[in-house]
XYZ file of C-alpha atoms in Angstrom:
82
model
C 97.022 -0.626 186.202
C 98.503 -3.319 184.032
C 102.218 -4.033 183.873
C 104.366 -6.719 182.267
C 107.422 -7.961 184.122
C 109.668 -10.935 184.650
C 108.901 -12.997 187.722
C 111.627 -14.360 189.957
C 110.418 -17.668 191.382
C 112.162 -18.834 194.509
C 111.591 -21.746 196.862
C 110.122 -19.485 199.537
C 108.948 -16.404 197.648
C 107.915 -14.905 194.340
C 109.027 -11.410 193.363
C 108.249 -9.201 190.394
C 111.392 -8.504 188.436
C 112.323 -5.913 185.868
C 109.462 -4.273 183.960
C 109.167 -5.129 180.277
C 108.086 -2.602 177.659
C 104.899 -3.397 175.778
C 102.331 -1.959 173.411
C 98.567 -2.204 173.501
C 96.280 -2.751 170.529
C 92.516 -3.091 170.383
C 90.799 -5.565 168.077
C 87.363 -4.306 167.107
C 84.978 -7.266 167.164
C 82.446 -5.607 164.866
C 84.905 -4.786 162.040
C 87.600 -7.406 162.800
C 90.286 -4.696 162.611
C 93.219 -3.784 164.861
C 94.369 -0.348 165.948
C 97.253 0.720 168.175
C 96.105 2.261 171.469
C 99.343 4.182 171.972
C 102.314 4.741 169.656
C 104.617 4.807 172.701
C 106.233 1.870 174.459
C 104.454 1.460 177.798
C 105.639 0.043 181.103
C 102.207 0.390 182.713
C 98.761 1.273 181.449
C 95.503 2.167 183.161
C 93.038 -0.456 181.922
C 90.074 1.801 182.728
C 91.375 4.303 180.152
C 91.830 1.547 177.560
C 88.318 0.225 178.220
C 86.869 3.661 177.428
C 88.007 3.088 173.824
C 86.461 -0.398 173.592
C 83.092 -1.776 172.595
C 81.544 -4.966 173.943
C 83.142 -7.971 172.264
C 86.436 -6.195 171.526
C 89.779 -7.641 172.605
C 92.753 -5.877 174.166
C 96.078 -7.253 172.923
C 99.310 -6.902 174.888
C 102.497 -7.161 172.787
C 106.041 -7.096 174.143
C 108.494 -4.948 172.182
C 111.533 -7.147 172.879
C 111.478 -10.472 171.021
C 113.266 -12.281 173.830
C 110.063 -11.971 175.890
C 106.736 -13.462 174.889
C 103.375 -13.719 176.595
C 101.366 -16.920 176.552
C 98.239 -15.010 177.620
C 98.207 -11.745 175.704
C 94.504 -11.162 174.972
C 91.920 -9.614 177.299
C 88.349 -10.072 176.064
C 85.975 -7.194 176.787
C 82.558 -8.135 178.177
C 80.124 -5.812 179.925
C 77.781 -6.835 182.727
C 77.684 -9.901 184.937
């Protein structure tokens, strides 16, 4: 499962903070088009279910729904095999 959350960094420990709502889109590599995986705001998603909708070369995009949060790494590239 994939989640997005704030991280609380301490001197001695790191803890996951509050979950952040996000949406998932899939970019089709063949047609260079985007489509929304789910119209709902998600707080976790099963990546195996998302991958069932993908083709090799596609990208999974993670987008926060609150503008005060942004992700520096928001793309997961889909590759099959080793």
